[in-house]
Coordinates of C-alpha atoms and ligand atoms in Angstrom, one line a residue:
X1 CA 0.0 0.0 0.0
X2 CA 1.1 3.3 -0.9
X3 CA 2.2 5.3 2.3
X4 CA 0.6 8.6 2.7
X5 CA 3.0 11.5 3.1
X6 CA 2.6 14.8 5.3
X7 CA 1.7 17.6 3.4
X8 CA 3.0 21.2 4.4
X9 CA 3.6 24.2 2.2
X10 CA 6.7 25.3 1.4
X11 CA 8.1 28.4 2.8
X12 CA 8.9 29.7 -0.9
X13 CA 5.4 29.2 -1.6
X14 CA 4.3 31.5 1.4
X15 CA 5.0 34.8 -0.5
X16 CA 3.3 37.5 0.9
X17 CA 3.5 38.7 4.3
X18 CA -0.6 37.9 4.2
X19 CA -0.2 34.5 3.7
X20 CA 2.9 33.7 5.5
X21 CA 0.8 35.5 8.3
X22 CA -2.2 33.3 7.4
X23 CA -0.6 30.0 7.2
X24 CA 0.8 30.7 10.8
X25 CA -2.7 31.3 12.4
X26 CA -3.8 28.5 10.4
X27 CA -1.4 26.2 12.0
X28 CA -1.1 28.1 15.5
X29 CA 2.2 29.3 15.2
X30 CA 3.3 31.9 17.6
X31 CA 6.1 33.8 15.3
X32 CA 6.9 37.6 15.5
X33 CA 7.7 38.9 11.8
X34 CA 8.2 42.2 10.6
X35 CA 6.3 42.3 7.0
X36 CA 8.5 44.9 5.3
X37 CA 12.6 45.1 6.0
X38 CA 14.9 48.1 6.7
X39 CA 16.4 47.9 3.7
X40 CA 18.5 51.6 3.8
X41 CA 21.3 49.5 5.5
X42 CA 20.1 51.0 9.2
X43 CA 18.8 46.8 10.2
X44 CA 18.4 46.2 14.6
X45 CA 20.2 43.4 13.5
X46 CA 23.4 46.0 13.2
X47 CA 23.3 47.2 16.6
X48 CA 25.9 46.0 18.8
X49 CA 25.3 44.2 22.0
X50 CA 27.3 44.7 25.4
X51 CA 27.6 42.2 27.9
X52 CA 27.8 42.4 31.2
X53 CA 31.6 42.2 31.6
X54 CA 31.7 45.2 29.3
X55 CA 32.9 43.6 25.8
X56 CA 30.9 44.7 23.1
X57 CA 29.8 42.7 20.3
X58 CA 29.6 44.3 16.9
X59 CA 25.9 43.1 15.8
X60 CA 23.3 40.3 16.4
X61 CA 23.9 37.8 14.5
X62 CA 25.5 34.8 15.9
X63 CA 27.2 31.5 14.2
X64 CA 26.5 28.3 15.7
X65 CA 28.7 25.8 16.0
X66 CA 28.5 23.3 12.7
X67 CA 30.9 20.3 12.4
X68 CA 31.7 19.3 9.4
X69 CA 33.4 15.5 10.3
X70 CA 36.1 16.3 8.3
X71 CA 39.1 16.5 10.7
X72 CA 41.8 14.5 10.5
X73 CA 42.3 11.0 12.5
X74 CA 44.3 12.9 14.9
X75 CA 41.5 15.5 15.3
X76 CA 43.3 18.3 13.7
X77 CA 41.5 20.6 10.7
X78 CA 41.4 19.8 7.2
X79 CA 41.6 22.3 4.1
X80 CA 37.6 21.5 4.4
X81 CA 37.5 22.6 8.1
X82 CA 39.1 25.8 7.4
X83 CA 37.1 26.4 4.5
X84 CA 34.3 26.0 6.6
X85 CA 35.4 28.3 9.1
X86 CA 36.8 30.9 6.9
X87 CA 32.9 31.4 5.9
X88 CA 31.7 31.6 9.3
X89 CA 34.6 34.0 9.4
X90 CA 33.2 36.5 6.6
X91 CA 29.9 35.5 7.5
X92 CA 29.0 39.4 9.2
X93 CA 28.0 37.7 12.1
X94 CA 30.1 39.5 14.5
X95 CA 29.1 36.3 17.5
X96 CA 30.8 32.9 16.5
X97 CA 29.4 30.4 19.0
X98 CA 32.0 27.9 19.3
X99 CA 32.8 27.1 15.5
X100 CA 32.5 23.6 16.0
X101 CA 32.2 20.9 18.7
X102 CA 36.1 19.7 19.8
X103 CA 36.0 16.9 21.9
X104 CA 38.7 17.3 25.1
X105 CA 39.6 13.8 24.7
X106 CA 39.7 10.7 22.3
X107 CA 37.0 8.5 23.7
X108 CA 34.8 11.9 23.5
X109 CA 34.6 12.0 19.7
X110 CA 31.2 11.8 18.0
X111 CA 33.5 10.5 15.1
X112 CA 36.6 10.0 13.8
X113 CA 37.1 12.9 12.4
X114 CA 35.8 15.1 14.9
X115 CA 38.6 17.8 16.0
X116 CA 40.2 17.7 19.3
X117 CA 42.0 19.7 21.5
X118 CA 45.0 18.4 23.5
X119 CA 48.7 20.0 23.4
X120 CA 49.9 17.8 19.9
X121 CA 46.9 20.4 17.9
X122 CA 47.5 23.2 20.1
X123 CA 49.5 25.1 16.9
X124 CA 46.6 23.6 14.6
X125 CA 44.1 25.3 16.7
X126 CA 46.2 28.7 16.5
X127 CA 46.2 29.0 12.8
X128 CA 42.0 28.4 12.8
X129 CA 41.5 31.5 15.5
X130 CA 44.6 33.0 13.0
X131 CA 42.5 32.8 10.0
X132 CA 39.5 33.5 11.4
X133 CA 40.4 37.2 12.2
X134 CA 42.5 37.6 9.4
X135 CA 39.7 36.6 7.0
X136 CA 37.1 38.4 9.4
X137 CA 39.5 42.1 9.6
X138 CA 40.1 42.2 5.9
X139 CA 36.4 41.8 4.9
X140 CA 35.3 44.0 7.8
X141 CA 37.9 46.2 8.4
X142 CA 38.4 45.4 11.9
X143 CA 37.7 42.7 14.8
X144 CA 37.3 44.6 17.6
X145 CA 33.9 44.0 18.3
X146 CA 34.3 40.0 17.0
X147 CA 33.8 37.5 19.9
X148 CA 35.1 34.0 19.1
X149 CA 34.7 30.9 21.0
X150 CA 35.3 27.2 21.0
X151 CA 32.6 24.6 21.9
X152 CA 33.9 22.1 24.2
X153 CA 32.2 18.4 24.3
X154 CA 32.5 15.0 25.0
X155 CA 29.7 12.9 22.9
X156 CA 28.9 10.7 25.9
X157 CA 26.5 8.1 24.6
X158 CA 27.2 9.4 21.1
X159 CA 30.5 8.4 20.9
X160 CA 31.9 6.9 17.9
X161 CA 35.7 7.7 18.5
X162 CA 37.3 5.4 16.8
X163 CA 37.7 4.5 13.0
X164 CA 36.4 1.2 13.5
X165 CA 33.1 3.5 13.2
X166 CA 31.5 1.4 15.9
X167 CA 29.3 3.6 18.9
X168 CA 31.6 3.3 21.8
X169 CA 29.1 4.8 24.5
X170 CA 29.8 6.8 27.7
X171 CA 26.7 6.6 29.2
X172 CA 25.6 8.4 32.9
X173 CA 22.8 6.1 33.5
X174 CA 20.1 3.1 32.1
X175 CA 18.0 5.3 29.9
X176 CA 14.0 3.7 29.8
X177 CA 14.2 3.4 25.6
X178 CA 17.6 5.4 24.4
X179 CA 19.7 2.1 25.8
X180 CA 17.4 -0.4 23.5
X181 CA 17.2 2.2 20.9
X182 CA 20.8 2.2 20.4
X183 CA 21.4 -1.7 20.8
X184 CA 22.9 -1.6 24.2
X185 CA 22.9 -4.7 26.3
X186 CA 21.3 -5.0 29.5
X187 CA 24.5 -4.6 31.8
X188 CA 26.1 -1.7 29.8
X189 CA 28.4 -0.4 32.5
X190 CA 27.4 3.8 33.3
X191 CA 30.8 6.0 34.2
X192 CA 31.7 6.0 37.5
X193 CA 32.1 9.3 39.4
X194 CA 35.9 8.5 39.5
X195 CA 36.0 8.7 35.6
X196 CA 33.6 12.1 35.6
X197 CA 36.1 13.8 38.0
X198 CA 39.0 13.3 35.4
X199 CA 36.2 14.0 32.4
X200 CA 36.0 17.6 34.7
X201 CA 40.0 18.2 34.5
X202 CA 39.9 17.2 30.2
X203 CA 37.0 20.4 30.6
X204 CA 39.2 22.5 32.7
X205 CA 42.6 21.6 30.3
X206 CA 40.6 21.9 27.2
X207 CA 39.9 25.8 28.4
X208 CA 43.5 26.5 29.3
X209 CA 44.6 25.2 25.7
X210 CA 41.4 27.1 23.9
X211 CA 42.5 30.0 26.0
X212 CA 46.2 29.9 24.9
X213 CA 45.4 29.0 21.3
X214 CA 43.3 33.2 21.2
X215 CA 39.9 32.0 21.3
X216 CA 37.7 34.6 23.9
X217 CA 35.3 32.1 25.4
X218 CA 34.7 28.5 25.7
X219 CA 31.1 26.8 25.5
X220 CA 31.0 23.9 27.6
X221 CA 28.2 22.0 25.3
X222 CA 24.9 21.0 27.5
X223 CA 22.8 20.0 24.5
X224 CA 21.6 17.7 21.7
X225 CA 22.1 14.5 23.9
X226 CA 25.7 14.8 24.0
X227 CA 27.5 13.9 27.9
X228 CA 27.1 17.5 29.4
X229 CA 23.3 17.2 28.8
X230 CA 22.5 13.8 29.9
X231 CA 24.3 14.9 33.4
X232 CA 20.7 17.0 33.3
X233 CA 18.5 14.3 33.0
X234 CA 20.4 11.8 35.3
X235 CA 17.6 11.9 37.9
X236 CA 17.8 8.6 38.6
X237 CA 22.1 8.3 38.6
X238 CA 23.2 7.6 42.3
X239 CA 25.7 9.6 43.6
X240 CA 27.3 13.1 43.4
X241 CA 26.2 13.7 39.7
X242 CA 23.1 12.5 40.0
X243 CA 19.4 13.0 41.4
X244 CA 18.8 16.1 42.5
X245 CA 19.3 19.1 40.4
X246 CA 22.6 20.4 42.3
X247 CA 24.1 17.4 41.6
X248 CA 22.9 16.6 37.9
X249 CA 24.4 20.2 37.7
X250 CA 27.8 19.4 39.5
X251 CA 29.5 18.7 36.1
X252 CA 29.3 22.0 34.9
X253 CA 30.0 23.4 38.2
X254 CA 33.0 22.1 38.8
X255 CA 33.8 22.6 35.1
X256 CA 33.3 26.5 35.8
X257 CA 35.5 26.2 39.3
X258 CA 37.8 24.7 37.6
X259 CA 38.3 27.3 34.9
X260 CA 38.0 29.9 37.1
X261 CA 40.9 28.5 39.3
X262 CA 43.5 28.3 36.0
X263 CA 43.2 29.9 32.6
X264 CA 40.1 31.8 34.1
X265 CA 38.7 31.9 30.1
X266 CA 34.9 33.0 30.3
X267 CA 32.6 30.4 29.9
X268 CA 29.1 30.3 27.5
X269 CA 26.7 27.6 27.8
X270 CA 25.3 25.7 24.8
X271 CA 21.6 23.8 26.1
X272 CA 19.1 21.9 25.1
X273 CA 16.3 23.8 27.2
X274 CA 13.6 21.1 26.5
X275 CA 13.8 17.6 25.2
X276 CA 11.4 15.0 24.2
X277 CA 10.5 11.6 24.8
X278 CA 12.2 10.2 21.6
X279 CA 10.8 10.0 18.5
X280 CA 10.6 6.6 15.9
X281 CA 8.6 6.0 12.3
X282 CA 5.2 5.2 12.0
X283 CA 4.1 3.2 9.0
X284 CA 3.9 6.1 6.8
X285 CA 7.4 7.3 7.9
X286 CA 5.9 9.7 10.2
X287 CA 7.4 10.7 13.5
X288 CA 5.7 9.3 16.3
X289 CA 6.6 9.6 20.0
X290 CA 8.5 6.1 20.9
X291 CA 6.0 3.6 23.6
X292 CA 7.2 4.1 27.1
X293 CA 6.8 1.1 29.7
X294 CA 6.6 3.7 32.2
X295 CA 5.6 7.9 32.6
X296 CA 8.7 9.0 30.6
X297 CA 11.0 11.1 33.2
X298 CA 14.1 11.4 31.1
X299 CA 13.7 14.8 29.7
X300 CA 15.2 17.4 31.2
X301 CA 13.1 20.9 30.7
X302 CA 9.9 18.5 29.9
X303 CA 7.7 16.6 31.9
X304 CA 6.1 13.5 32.3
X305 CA 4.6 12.3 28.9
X306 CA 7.4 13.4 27.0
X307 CA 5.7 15.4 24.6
X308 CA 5.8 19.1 27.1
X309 CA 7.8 21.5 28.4
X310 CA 8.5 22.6 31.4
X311 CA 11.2 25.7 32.0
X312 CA 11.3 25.6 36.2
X313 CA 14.4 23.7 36.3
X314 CA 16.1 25.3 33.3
X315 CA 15.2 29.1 34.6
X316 CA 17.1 27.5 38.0
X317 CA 19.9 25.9 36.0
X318 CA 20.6 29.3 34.2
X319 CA 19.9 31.6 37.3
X320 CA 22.8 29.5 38.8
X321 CA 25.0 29.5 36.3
X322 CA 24.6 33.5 36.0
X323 CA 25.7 33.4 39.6
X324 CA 29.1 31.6 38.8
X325 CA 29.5 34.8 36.3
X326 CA 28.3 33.6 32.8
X327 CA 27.4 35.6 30.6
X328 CA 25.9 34.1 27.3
X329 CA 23.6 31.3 26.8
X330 CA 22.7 29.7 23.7
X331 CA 19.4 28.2 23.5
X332 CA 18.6 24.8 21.2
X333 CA 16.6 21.9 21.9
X334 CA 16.5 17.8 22.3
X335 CA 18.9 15.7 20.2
X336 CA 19.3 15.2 16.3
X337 CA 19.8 11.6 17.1
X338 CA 16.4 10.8 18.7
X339 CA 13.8 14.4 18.1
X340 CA 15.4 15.6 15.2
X341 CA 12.4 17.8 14.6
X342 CA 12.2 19.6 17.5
X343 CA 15.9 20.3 17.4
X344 CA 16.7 21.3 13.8
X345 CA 13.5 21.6 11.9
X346 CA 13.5 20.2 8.2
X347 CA 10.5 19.3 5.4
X348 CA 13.2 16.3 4.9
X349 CA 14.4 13.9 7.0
X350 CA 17.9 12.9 7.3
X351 CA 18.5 9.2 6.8
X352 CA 17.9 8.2 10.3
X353 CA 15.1 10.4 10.7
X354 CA 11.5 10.4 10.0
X355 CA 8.8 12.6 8.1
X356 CA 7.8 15.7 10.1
X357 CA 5.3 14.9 12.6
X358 CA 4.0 18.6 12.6
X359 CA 4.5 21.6 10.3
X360 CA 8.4 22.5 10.6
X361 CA 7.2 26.2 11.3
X362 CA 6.2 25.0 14.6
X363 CA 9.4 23.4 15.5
X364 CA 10.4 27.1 14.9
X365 CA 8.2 28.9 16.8
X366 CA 8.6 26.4 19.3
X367 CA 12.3 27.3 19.8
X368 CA 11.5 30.7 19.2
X369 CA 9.0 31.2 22.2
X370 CA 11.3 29.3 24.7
X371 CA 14.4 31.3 24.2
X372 CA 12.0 34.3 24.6
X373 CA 10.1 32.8 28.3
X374 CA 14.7 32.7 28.8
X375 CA 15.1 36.1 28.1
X376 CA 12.4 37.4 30.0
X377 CA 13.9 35.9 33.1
X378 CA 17.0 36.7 32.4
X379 CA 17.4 40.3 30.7
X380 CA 21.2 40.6 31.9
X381 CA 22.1 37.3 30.3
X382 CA 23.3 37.3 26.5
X383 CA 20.5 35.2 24.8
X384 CA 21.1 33.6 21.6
X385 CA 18.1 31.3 19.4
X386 CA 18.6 28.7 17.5
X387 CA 16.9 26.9 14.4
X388 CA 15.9 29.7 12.3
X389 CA 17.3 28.5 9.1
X390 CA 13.9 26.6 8.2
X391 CA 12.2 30.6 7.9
X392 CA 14.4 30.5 4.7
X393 CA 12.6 33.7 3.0
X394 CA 11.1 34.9 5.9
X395 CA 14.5 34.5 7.9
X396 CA 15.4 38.2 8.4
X397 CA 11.5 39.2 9.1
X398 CA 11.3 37.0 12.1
X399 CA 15.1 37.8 13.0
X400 CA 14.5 41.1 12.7
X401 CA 11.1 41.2 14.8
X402 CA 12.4 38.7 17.7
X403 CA 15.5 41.5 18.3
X404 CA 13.1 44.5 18.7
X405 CA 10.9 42.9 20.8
X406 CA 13.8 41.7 23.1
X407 CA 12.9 38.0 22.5
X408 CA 16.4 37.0 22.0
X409 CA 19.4 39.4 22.0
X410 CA 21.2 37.0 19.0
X411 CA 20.0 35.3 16.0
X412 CA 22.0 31.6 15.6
X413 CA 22.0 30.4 11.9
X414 CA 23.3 26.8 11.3
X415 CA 22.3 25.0 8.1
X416 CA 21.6 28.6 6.9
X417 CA 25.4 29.5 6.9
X418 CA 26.5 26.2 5.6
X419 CA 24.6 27.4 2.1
X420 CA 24.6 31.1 2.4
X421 CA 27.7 31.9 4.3
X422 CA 27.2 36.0 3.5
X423 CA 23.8 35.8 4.3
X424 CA 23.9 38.2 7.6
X425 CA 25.9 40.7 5.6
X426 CA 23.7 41.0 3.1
X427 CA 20.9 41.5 5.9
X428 CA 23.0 43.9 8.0
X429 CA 23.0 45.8 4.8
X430 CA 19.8 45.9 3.3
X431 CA 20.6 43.8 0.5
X432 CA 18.1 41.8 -1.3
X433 CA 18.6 37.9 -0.5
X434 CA 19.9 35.7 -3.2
X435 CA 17.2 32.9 -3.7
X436 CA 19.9 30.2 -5.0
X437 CA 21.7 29.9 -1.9
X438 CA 18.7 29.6 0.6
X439 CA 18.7 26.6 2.6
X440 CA 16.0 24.4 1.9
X441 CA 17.0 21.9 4.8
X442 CA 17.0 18.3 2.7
X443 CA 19.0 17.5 5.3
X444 CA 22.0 16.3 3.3
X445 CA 24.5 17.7 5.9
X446 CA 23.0 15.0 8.8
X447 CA 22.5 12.2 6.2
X448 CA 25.7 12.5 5.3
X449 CA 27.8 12.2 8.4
X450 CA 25.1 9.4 9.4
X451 CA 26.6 7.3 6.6
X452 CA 30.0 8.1 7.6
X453 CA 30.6 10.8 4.9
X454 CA 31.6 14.9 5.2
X455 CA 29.2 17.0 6.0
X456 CA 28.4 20.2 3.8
X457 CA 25.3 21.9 1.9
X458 CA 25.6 19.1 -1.2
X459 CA 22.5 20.6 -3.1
X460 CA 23.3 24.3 -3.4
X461 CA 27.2 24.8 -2.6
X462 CA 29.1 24.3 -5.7
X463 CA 32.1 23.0 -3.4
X464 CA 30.3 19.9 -2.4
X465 CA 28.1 19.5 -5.4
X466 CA 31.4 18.8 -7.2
X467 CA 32.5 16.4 -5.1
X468 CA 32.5 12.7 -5.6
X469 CA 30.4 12.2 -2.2
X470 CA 28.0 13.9 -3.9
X471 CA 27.5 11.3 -6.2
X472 CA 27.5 8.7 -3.4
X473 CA 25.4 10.7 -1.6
X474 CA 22.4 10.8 -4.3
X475 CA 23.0 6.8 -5.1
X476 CA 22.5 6.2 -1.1
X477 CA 19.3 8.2 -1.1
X478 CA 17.8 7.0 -4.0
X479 CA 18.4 3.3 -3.2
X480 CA 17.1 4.1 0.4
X481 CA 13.7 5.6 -1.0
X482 CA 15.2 9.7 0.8
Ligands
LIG501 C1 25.7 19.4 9.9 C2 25.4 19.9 11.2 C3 26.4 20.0 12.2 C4 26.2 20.5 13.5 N1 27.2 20.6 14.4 C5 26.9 21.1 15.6 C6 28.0 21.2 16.5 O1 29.2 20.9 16.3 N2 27.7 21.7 17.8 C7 26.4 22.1 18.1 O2 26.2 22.6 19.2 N3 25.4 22.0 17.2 C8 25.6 21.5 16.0 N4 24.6 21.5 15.1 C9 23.3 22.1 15.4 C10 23.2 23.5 14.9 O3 24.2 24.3 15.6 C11 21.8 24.1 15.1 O4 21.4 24.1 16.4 C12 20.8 23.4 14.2 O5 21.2 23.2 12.9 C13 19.5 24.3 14.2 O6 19.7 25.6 13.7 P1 19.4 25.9 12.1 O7 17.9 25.8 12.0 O8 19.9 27.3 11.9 O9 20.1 24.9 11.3 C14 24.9 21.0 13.8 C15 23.9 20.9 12.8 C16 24.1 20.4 11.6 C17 23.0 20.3 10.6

């Protein structure tokens, strides 16, 4: 029988601000959007931002971190990694996040090819920050009001470290359906607090060597699944990193101690404010909500059913964290590995994905509406959304609407950049957007990497459209029915 397929518009199709406008009411979308743009080169999205410690950043527009998993076995930078970064570099966006994930030790990596930080690529890591403000100053003119960082991670039960390509998981605790999910057997050993002490020193040593390689900041990655955020959901871990929320929070604590005590870099925090139960394929290929033997209580910022959200213990998370003196905190959701949807939202799925469950607009607006409850609380904390690159067109109207309303104080782009690089420039100054290089989120760059290739924009960058992975790329979709 022929499986029935979701149905949504396409954002290109939404041209007038009437009908973009209608099509959100008709689907209950809750999305500021300014119907007409400053175009005279005078966008919010220009103003400069000051943080609390007094540095000023030149605009709002931020970078997020993208990886590419294109390092080299030793986890230093290819000539694909710097390309990479030399677009975030001339980009306009005068915030770069973190670049990309680094893992501060082997058994951390998410792959092979992830970079890593240790003292052998210490010099590998100064010519990156090198290029980046070389490219950024002669584009721009000048870098003083540039803030660069470097996202810190270990991929706890994400790991695939090794070139064997086999998941190697770190795992906190017995997860109710992420265990089965991911093939693990019943007596998987979790880390003991022993190992998470010496995890805490790789944090504090990656710092010191970000620190001493130029980058400004470190972000010490709580999101998408990855070790620092399941410490958040270890509610039922024994121990002094589990259970209650001061000890599910101890990691980062002692991370920020820690940094404090020795290279004394500032810190940023990367989370994933809400999470889901996780998500599998119906027999259409739609995303439905995985069964759980029991009320799912694995999600941290969500509540029982899984399918909720619920901000108490994320506003106490960040109200202590702004206590231990940071400053920025970049807001993004669940996990691409098990609620892709809510966390990057696509018409496509990547290959280990599923069709949209809802309109992708709402996975938007859903991100959109949490960062803003964030802000609210916290108006002296630097704010930064995530997942707007699905707005495509309407990107800058919503950008520039959630800025003046003080929902956010940055815009993050992700898949956006990795297909329109200049694309805040050309906002900043009131250029007209060029239609050929707007993301339409197929979701090549996360099948890609699932099957063990690069990651890039294959369908609209002419870098990796000539490559020969593109060609691999469209025979592995077509024979898997993408
Ligand atoms: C190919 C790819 C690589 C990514 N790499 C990272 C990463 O290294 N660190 C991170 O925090 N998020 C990473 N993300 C998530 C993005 O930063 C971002 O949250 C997500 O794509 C949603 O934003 P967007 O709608 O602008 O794409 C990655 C996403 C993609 C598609």
């Amino acid at each position: 029988m022929a499986k029935s397929r979701p149905k949504f518009p396409r954002i290109a199709q939404l041209k007038t601000a009437e009908s973009f406008a209608q099509h959100l009411s008709k689907i209950g979308a809750d999305l500021p959007f300014n119907e007409t743009l400053n175009n005279t080169g005078q966008s919010i999205m220009n103003q400069p931002f000051k943080l609390k410690s007094g540095r000023v950043i030149g605009n709002r527009f931020c970078i997020l971190p993208m990886e590419g998993w294109d390092g080299t076995l030793e986890g230093r930078p290819s000539e694909m990694t710097k390309r990479r970064w030399h677009n975030f570099a001339i980009s306009g966006a005068k915030l770069l996040w973190g670049c990309e994930a680094v893992a501060v030790n082997p058994e951390g990596r998410a792959n092979p090819n992830q970079l890593l930080i240790n003292e052998a690529n210490l010099d590998a890591f100064k010519i990156l920050y090198n290029n980046l403000i070389e490219a950024h100053e002669s584009k721009f003119g000048t870098t003083s009001d540039l803030y660069i960082g470097l996202q810190l991670t270990h991929s706890g039960r994400f790991a695939i470290p090794d070139e064997d390509r086999k998941r190697k998981p770190k795992i906190l605790y017995k997860h109710s359906i992420l265990n089965k999910k991911f093939n693990l057997p019943e007596d998987y050993p979790t880390l003991t607090d022993t190992e998470i002490d010496t995890l805490v020193e790789d944090f504090i040593k990656g710092a010191a060597l970000a620190k001493e390689a130029g980058y400004q900041f470190v972000d010490i990655k709580h999101c998408h699944g990855y070790l620092g955020h399941e410490f958040l959901s270890a509610f039922n871990r024994e121990g002094k990193y589990g259970g209650s929320l001061e000890n599910r929070m101890r990691f980062i604590t002692s991370i920020v101690d820690g940094i404090k005590a020795t290279s004394n870099i500032p810190v940023a925090v990367r989370l994933s404010a809400f999470d889901w139960i996780p998500f599998t394929k119906d027999e259409n290929d739609i995303g439905v909500p995985e069964k759980s033997p029991n009320t799912y209580s694995e999600a941290f910022g969500g509540t029982d059913q899984g399918l909720g959200i619920d901000l108490s213990e994320v506003f106490e998370m960040i109200g202590y964290l702004e206590k231990l003196g940071v400053e920025m905190v970049c807001i993004t959701a669940g996990s691409p590995y098990y609620v892709p949807h809510i966390q990057r939202p696509a018409l496509f799925p990547p290959s280990d994905g599923y069709l949209p469950p809802e309109d992708p607009l709402l996975g938007v607006a859903r991100q959109i509406q949490v960062t803003h409850e964030i802000k609210r609380k916290f108006p002296n904390l630097a704010i930064v959304g995530s997942a707007y690159s699905y707005l495509q067109e309407w990107l800058p109207h919503v950008a520039e609407a959630v800025v003046e309303n003080h929902m956010a104080d940055f815009v993050g782009l992700g898949r956006m950049v990795l297909s329109y690089p200049d694309m805040p420039d050309d906002i900043i100054n009131g250029r007209p957007l060029t239609r050929g290089k707007i993301c339409r989120t197929f979701s090549d760059c996360t099948t890609a990497p699932r099957i063990g290739m690069i990651s890039g924009c294959f369908p609209l960058d002419p870098y990796y459209k000539a490559k020969p992975e593109a060609v691999q790329l469209k025979a592995f979709k077509k024979n898997s029915g993408l």
